[in-house]
XYZ file of C-alpha atoms in Angstrom:
528
model
C -11.011 66.154 -36.995
C -13.056 65.606 -33.815
C -11.305 64.681 -30.558
C -14.485 63.105 -29.139
C -14.312 59.306 -28.707
C -16.993 57.343 -30.571
C -19.910 56.003 -28.543
C -19.716 52.291 -27.935
C -23.490 51.867 -27.869
C -25.648 49.465 -25.929
C -24.063 46.333 -27.381
C -20.574 47.594 -26.668
C -21.501 48.554 -23.105
C -23.091 45.128 -22.534
C -19.983 43.406 -23.893
C -17.763 45.523 -21.636
C -19.911 44.737 -18.559
C -19.830 41.020 -19.400
C -16.046 41.173 -19.750
C -15.724 42.827 -16.367
C -18.125 40.411 -14.681
C -16.425 37.305 -16.060
C -12.897 38.346 -15.218
C -11.023 36.300 -12.630
C -10.466 39.413 -10.546
C -14.223 40.018 -10.286
C -14.796 36.364 -9.350
C -12.256 36.637 -6.522
C -13.849 39.875 -5.276
C -17.314 38.269 -5.296
C -15.995 35.205 -3.504
C -14.528 37.450 -0.796
C -17.814 39.396 -0.583
C -19.776 36.168 -0.197
C -17.543 35.071 2.685
C -17.814 38.532 4.258
C -21.600 38.599 3.811
C -21.917 35.251 5.619
C -20.385 36.692 8.810
C -23.630 38.354 10.045
C -25.366 34.991 9.606
C -23.129 33.516 12.307
C -23.216 36.541 14.636
C -26.879 37.562 14.459
C -29.581 35.027 15.472
C -31.423 33.689 12.429
C -35.192 33.261 12.240
C -34.788 29.785 10.777
C -32.642 28.444 13.619
C -33.154 30.680 16.686
C -36.628 32.247 16.589
C -36.673 32.630 20.377
C -33.479 34.713 20.343
C -34.888 36.840 17.525
C -38.005 37.462 19.605
C -35.833 38.329 22.615
C -33.932 40.987 20.634
C -37.237 42.431 19.398
C -38.464 42.599 22.997
C -35.304 43.886 24.694
C -33.759 46.062 21.951
C -36.519 47.366 19.654
C -34.245 49.961 18.014
C -31.644 47.373 17.046
C -34.434 45.048 15.956
C -35.694 47.616 13.427
C -32.209 47.964 11.937
C -31.748 44.198 11.731
C -35.110 43.712 10.049
C -34.480 46.512 7.549
C -31.108 45.008 6.578
C -32.423 41.442 6.533
C -30.004 40.330 9.235
C -32.431 37.776 10.662
C -32.538 35.942 7.318
C -29.073 36.565 5.910
C -28.814 33.532 3.663
C -32.162 34.188 1.974
C -31.860 37.970 1.814
C -31.883 39.855 -1.484
C -28.338 41.179 -1.137
C -26.837 37.792 -0.220
C -28.699 36.098 -3.079
C -27.479 38.803 -5.480
C -23.830 38.190 -4.538
C -24.415 34.437 -4.774
C -25.914 34.625 -8.281
C -23.317 37.109 -9.544
C -20.545 34.809 -8.313
C -22.200 31.870 -10.068
C -22.453 33.779 -13.368
C -18.923 35.127 -13.028
C -17.426 31.686 -12.437
C -19.316 30.185 -15.373
C -18.212 33.083 -17.590
C -14.595 32.589 -16.464
C -14.561 28.848 -16.921
C -16.265 28.332 -20.283
C -13.694 30.237 -22.416
C -10.834 28.508 -20.599
C -12.418 25.109 -21.171
C -12.610 25.803 -24.894
C -8.993 26.975 -24.964
C -7.945 23.856 -23.076
C -9.902 21.610 -25.455
C -8.116 23.186 -28.421
C -4.755 22.724 -26.681
C -5.493 19.014 -26.226
C -6.245 18.628 -29.931
C -3.234 20.600 -31.077
C 0.182 18.872 -31.379
C 3.186 20.057 -29.331
C 4.700 23.382 -30.472
C 6.988 23.728 -33.472
C 10.716 23.132 -33.149
C 12.555 26.351 -32.159
C 15.316 27.520 -34.472
C 17.804 28.138 -31.619
C 17.667 25.503 -28.898
C 20.676 26.991 -27.162
C 18.557 29.942 -26.054
C 16.263 27.833 -23.906
C 16.789 27.642 -20.118
C 18.383 24.162 -20.266
C 20.410 22.983 -23.243
C 22.948 20.342 -24.098
C 24.560 18.723 -27.135
C 26.444 15.644 -28.194
C 27.779 13.884 -31.261
C 27.074 10.532 -32.919
C 28.831 8.672 -35.699
C 27.820 5.685 -37.765
C 24.061 5.887 -37.042
C 21.076 7.087 -39.014
C 19.035 10.057 -37.856
C 15.802 8.032 -37.953
C 17.215 5.527 -35.454
C 18.169 8.315 -33.085
C 14.769 9.981 -33.463
C 13.039 6.656 -32.768
C 15.137 6.134 -29.620
C 14.412 9.669 -28.384
C 10.711 9.338 -29.166
C 10.518 6.037 -27.271
C 12.135 7.608 -24.203
C 9.772 10.612 -24.349
C 6.670 8.453 -24.637
C 7.737 6.373 -21.655
C 7.928 9.664 -19.746
C 4.348 10.445 -20.892
C 5.313 13.190 -23.341
C 3.295 13.880 -26.456
C 5.625 14.185 -29.439
C 5.739 15.896 -32.819
C 8.335 15.237 -35.501
C 9.679 17.998 -37.727
C 11.658 17.452 -40.952
C 13.295 20.605 -42.288
C 14.333 21.154 -45.938
C 18.045 21.288 -45.015
C 17.902 17.722 -43.698
C 17.561 18.677 -40.019
C 15.259 16.394 -38.072
C 13.679 17.384 -34.769
C 11.240 16.296 -32.073
C 9.005 18.546 -29.999
C 7.558 17.009 -26.848
C 5.215 18.309 -24.176
C 3.561 16.992 -21.021
C 1.732 18.443 -18.000
C -1.668 19.012 -19.573
C -3.239 17.867 -16.295
C -2.087 21.065 -14.583
C -4.612 23.182 -16.445
C -7.148 20.384 -16.110
C -6.721 20.526 -12.310
C -7.106 24.292 -12.357
C -10.321 24.017 -14.367
C -11.552 21.155 -12.177
C -11.127 23.314 -9.083
C -13.122 26.176 -10.590
C -15.824 23.855 -11.898
C -16.098 22.318 -8.421
C -16.802 25.787 -7.009
C -19.695 26.154 -9.419
C -21.022 22.703 -8.496
C -20.739 23.588 -4.788
C -22.917 26.641 -5.443
C -25.407 24.421 -7.283
C -25.428 21.936 -4.377
C -25.987 24.690 -1.809
C -28.847 26.113 -3.901
C -30.322 22.611 -4.194
C -30.240 22.224 -0.412
C -31.722 25.670 0.100
C -34.680 25.008 -2.208
C -35.394 21.323 -1.558
C -33.847 20.769 1.880
C -35.658 20.723 5.197
C -34.839 20.446 8.880
C -37.069 19.969 11.861
C -36.994 18.657 15.403
C -39.360 16.961 17.792
C -39.209 15.680 21.355
C -40.218 12.025 21.642
C -40.874 10.400 25.025
C -40.232 6.713 25.692
C -43.247 4.683 24.629
C -44.530 7.407 22.354
C -44.072 7.890 18.627
C -43.500 10.372 15.840
C -45.070 10.521 12.388
C -43.384 12.472 9.597
C -46.146 15.026 9.337
C -45.794 18.787 9.569
C -48.103 18.873 12.618
C -45.782 16.528 14.558
C -42.770 18.837 14.532
C -41.868 21.213 17.341
C -39.805 23.220 14.844
C -39.697 22.852 11.080
C -37.925 24.822 8.351
C -38.124 23.903 4.682
C -36.939 25.255 1.363
C -39.250 27.080 -1.006
C -39.630 24.025 -3.283
C -40.567 21.577 -0.489
C -44.186 20.421 -0.473
C -44.907 20.070 3.245
C -48.151 18.206 2.477
C -46.227 15.306 0.935
C -43.310 14.565 3.241
C -41.682 11.093 3.028
C -44.097 8.606 4.639
C -42.635 7.015 7.761
C -43.169 6.897 11.505
C -41.256 5.673 14.526
C -41.832 4.672 18.134
C -39.202 5.291 20.817
C -39.086 1.967 22.632
C -36.237 2.860 24.974
C -33.685 5.608 25.429
C -30.478 4.660 27.224
C -28.180 7.240 28.798
C -25.005 6.174 30.602
C -22.811 8.466 32.706
C -19.378 8.067 34.297
C -19.618 7.086 37.966
C -15.883 6.782 38.701
C -13.751 9.410 40.455
C -12.448 10.791 37.136
C -14.888 12.833 35.011
C -17.811 11.973 37.249
C -21.090 12.595 35.452
C -19.534 12.724 31.968
C -21.683 11.241 29.218
C -20.610 7.805 28.015
C -23.476 6.497 25.893
C -26.704 7.785 24.368
C -28.765 5.266 22.415
C -32.332 5.245 21.158
C -33.983 1.926 20.329
C -36.832 2.634 17.905
C -39.331 0.802 15.745
C -39.528 2.380 12.293
C -42.501 1.908 9.983
C -41.852 2.765 6.353
C -44.355 3.008 3.549
C -43.287 1.942 0.069
C -44.372 3.536 -3.201
C -47.002 0.809 -3.628
C -48.519 1.659 -0.242
C -47.212 -1.373 1.632
C -45.893 -0.729 5.156
C -43.023 -2.550 6.832
C -41.654 -2.220 10.368
C -38.184 -2.882 11.709
C -36.207 -2.333 14.900
C -33.417 0.229 14.564
C -30.864 1.910 16.809
C -29.833 5.569 16.740
C -26.651 6.692 18.471
C -24.574 9.852 18.586
C -22.615 10.130 15.316
C -24.564 7.112 14.018
C -27.782 8.613 12.633
C -30.637 6.731 11.008
C -31.622 7.332 7.382
C -35.231 6.710 6.357
C -36.455 7.610 2.872
C -33.678 10.168 2.486
C -34.404 11.747 5.886
C -31.484 11.659 8.339
C -32.456 11.319 12.004
C -29.989 12.545 14.655
C -30.125 12.569 18.451
C -29.456 16.130 19.587
C -30.510 16.236 23.281
C -32.326 14.302 25.983
C -33.859 14.650 29.413
C -36.583 13.418 31.760
C -40.368 13.522 31.677
C -42.419 13.307 34.871
C -45.235 10.788 34.601
C -48.037 12.357 36.616
C -51.754 11.962 37.281
C -53.884 14.976 38.203
C -57.430 14.653 39.607
C -59.691 17.636 40.078
C -61.871 18.589 43.029
C -64.613 16.284 41.818
C -62.262 13.304 41.790
C -62.256 13.069 38.005
C -59.101 12.442 36.061
C -58.050 15.839 34.654
C -54.662 14.889 33.230
C -52.450 11.803 33.031
C -49.244 11.098 31.191
C -45.605 12.156 30.846
C -44.693 15.848 30.969
C -41.383 16.943 29.474
C -39.036 18.823 31.819
C -36.162 20.739 30.222
C -32.608 20.417 31.671
C -31.103 23.603 33.080
C -27.611 22.416 34.061
C -25.135 19.583 33.637
C -26.744 17.533 36.425
C -30.110 17.742 34.663
C -31.947 19.929 37.126
C -35.016 20.196 34.892
C -37.783 22.783 34.796
C -41.311 22.025 33.671
C -44.990 22.905 33.810
C -47.967 20.581 34.359
C -51.287 21.929 33.123
C -54.750 20.532 33.760
C -57.073 23.058 32.052
C -60.022 20.641 32.108
C -60.043 20.280 35.899
C -63.299 21.332 37.575
C -64.600 23.270 39.376
C -61.267 25.063 38.989
C -58.467 24.420 36.565
C -55.132 23.395 38.038
C -51.506 23.983 37.093
C -48.137 23.098 38.587
C -44.618 24.312 37.933
C -41.283 23.353 39.392
C -38.314 21.027 39.131
C -37.655 17.391 38.346
C -34.361 16.378 39.954
C -32.903 13.008 38.845
C -30.609 12.719 41.896
C -32.258 15.060 44.352
C -30.950 16.727 47.481
C -31.889 19.808 49.488
C -29.197 21.911 51.127
C -28.407 25.546 51.740
C -28.544 26.179 47.995
C -32.070 24.748 47.847
C -33.249 21.777 45.802
C -30.677 20.581 43.320
C -29.447 17.496 41.505
C -26.110 15.889 42.338
C -25.814 13.610 39.311
C -27.330 13.495 35.810
C -28.610 9.913 36.097
C -31.899 9.109 37.849
C -30.538 7.672 41.099
C -33.004 9.450 43.429
C -35.662 11.219 41.341
C -37.924 13.730 43.085
C -40.466 16.272 41.931
C -40.567 19.757 43.528
C -43.681 21.756 42.608
C -45.852 24.682 43.507
C -49.542 24.676 42.611
C -51.967 27.132 41.019
C -55.708 27.189 40.569
C -58.209 29.436 38.854
C -61.501 29.668 37.058
C -61.818 27.695 33.803
C -60.325 29.522 30.870
C -62.217 30.060 27.666
C -60.615 28.295 24.718
C -59.338 30.746 22.096
C -57.478 28.387 19.741
C -54.292 30.421 20.070
C -51.108 28.361 20.544
C -49.566 28.314 23.996
C -46.026 27.505 25.141
C -46.204 24.172 26.970
C -42.981 24.956 28.875
C -44.195 28.286 30.323
C -47.037 28.821 32.769
C -49.229 31.825 32.060
C -50.481 32.766 35.522
C -53.132 35.139 34.215
C -56.339 34.254 36.051
C -54.533 31.855 38.383
C -53.866 32.079 42.111
C -51.055 30.222 43.812
C -52.418 27.667 46.263
C -51.488 28.111 49.913
C -51.159 25.702 52.783
C -52.457 27.815 55.602
C -50.626 31.123 55.435
C -47.671 29.741 53.474
C -47.402 29.045 49.793
C -47.814 25.366 49.010
C -44.581 23.513 48.229
C -44.766 19.908 47.050
C -41.976 17.335 47.258
C -42.880 14.028 45.669
C -41.066 10.753 45.190
C -42.192 8.150 42.627
C -45.495 6.693 43.846
C -46.382 9.638 46.124
C -49.804 11.311 45.973
C -50.544 14.732 47.442
C -54.038 15.956 48.261
C -54.419 19.665 47.604
C -55.963 21.830 50.363
C -59.696 22.575 50.393
C -60.436 19.486 48.301
C -59.152 21.144 45.143
C -57.793 17.870 43.810
C -54.663 15.762 43.924
C -51.471 15.010 42.035
C -49.616 11.687 41.839
C -45.976 11.299 40.757
C -46.035 7.892 39.116
C -42.396 7.934 38.003
C -40.297 9.203 35.187
C -39.565 8.431 31.545
C -36.700 9.558 29.384
C -37.179 11.668 26.301
C -34.920 12.547 23.414
C -35.008 15.394 20.955
C -34.571 14.168 17.410
C -33.562 16.197 14.389
C -35.061 15.198 11.043
C -33.184 16.695 8.116
C -33.114 16.321 4.351
C -30.134 17.683 2.427
C -30.409 16.310 -1.133
C -27.535 18.452 -2.374
C -25.098 17.427 0.362
C -23.489 14.513 -1.559
C -23.021 16.856 -4.507
C -21.355 19.464 -2.273
C -19.030 16.934 -0.604
C -18.192 15.292 -3.926
C -17.353 18.617 -5.558
C -15.219 19.650 -2.601
C -13.247 16.410 -2.926
C -12.817 17.005 -6.664
C -11.777 20.589 -5.944
C -9.033 19.410 -3.574
C -7.928 16.878 -6.188
C -7.827 19.664 -8.785
C -5.687 21.848 -6.528
C -3.265 18.960 -6.039
C -2.976 18.525 -9.808
C -2.358 22.222 -10.371
C 0.287 22.293 -7.614
C 2.233 19.118 -8.347
C 1.965 18.631 -12.110
C 4.794 20.488 -13.923
C 4.106 21.423 -17.558
C 7.342 20.771 -19.436
C 8.567 20.976 -23.025
C 11.580 19.124 -24.420
C 13.149 19.400 -27.869
C 15.636 17.304 -29.831
C 17.366 18.459 -33.027
C 19.631 16.304 -35.209
C 21.820 17.851 -37.878
C 24.534 16.026 -39.890
C 27.786 17.904 -40.473
C 28.502 17.921 -44.223
C 32.317 17.869 -43.943
C 32.723 15.166 -41.249
C 29.436 13.218 -41.507
C 29.062 13.452 -37.730
C 25.486 13.629 -36.429
C 25.176 16.620 -34.081
C 22.475 16.115 -31.439
C 21.012 19.011 -29.423
C 18.524 18.696 -26.592
C 16.821 21.516 -24.698
C 13.866 22.101 -22.445
C 11.842 24.649 -20.555
C 9.206 24.569 -17.851
C 5.952 26.440 -18.217
C 5.660 26.709 -14.429
C 7.876 28.500 -11.937
C 9.571 25.343 -10.662
C 12.418 23.866 -12.738
C 13.136 20.885 -10.528
C 14.398 18.004 -12.641
C 14.522 19.891 -15.935
C 18.290 19.635 -16.281
C 18.126 15.918 -15.468
C 15.479 15.361 -18.151
C 17.577 17.152 -20.778
C 20.664 15.130 -19.847
C 18.688 11.850 -19.803
C 17.201 12.673 -23.199
C 20.688 13.107 -24.621
C 21.753 9.810 -23.107
C 18.661 8.133 -24.606
C 19.770 9.210 -28.081
C 23.159 7.566 -27.486
C 25.035 10.841 -27.932
C 28.273 11.581 -26.093
C 27.347 14.717 -24.106
C 29.634 17.662 -24.567
C 29.140 19.653 -21.322
C 25.476 18.763 -21.613
C 23.394 21.198 -19.579
C 25.675 23.460 -17.615
C 27.394 25.246 -20.465
C 26.383 28.756 -21.384
C 24.285 29.265 -24.461
C 26.019 30.889 -27.409
C 24.828 34.408 -28.165
């Protein structure tokens, strides 16, 4: 006789692997791994949300950058290893839930369990006696009490004349447990839906200017693999006015009090008809257009300038966005006039909403525009050949440019609204016509978000059911003594959960409902 174990074969190995994958222990391990795998996504800058920080790491720490790229740390949530854990968890949860759902469905169809032969061996037990009544009357009274307590009942008639009732309730406990696990699966489906069909982008819009929901209009845009960027929802908006209010009192001076954008939205229907309406966007009160949610995420000031070249021709005119650098909105920006002739012109510096100059240099004292001033230096150079390569509008590339001087000193401009400065050597002029506010808007689509929130709410509801619903079984047995004709009534119960709160009261109340005179109902010791 051989001691070697028989080979299980491919089918047996597959069945064993499926059993291991769909075990609750494996599902818990995968859930922990998914949470652990998400940690790098919050610690390491992601390409989808912080491309500038990713580029900075590549520039400053090339060795670390190679490691991050090899491990997929810049795109954690779309990496192969994160997706593998995600899909395995999904399969494991489905494999865990389906068999339990079938078992639960059979339990709902099945009647309560059979009447035990020895009720006195159950955790809670009591007995009493009745005379001058029929067993059917007592059973009917007990069954009525049980049904009012939402028990399902089952009657048993034994050959020796014994009549009994089995009752059970608490089926919602397992339902809540299953609901919680199903909600986890639906959450995974909702997250996958958002990942594939969701999108998020942002754009800076200046007062008086507009935005059209087209991929070319976005400053940043990230979309799921299933999003067709050529057919985004058709709408546009114009920023009529942006209102920013700050605290001017002695307490919390400069603190934000109100941010509001008044916009005109133009929507296009499926038939091609367009309709416009005035809307308002505020913090925590976003606007929803064709399933796209529009949030206000930041704001600042744009300098409205006019640049003329050395020939007196208009080289540039319009608002230029300056980016805030501190809480008082000291804002940095660049003004470029590449079409100026005979030399192109450029300016860089600060827009200060409430300007002052002291020992610390130019700075702003308050975030609101109480005394706006523009502080600039100027550059000039030969016209640059157009290459078609994109250029950062917030950074001045000084290649081929020379900083303009005023005599032997570098030129420093300080302009108030309405001021015009003539550049030396008839190189041109710049006029500060005033300022306009701008706001950065976020345009996002998350089609799976309602599904995620709804499943989370159902999951919490399921947990509450599994925690507070107590599965309980109660039994009643009636047996008539042959010598005395007395009807002996026994009642017993047990809980299928750890808690036994109220079980003894239910057993005692059940005895009372039968009309029996309890004989040390639930505290007496069971007979061996």
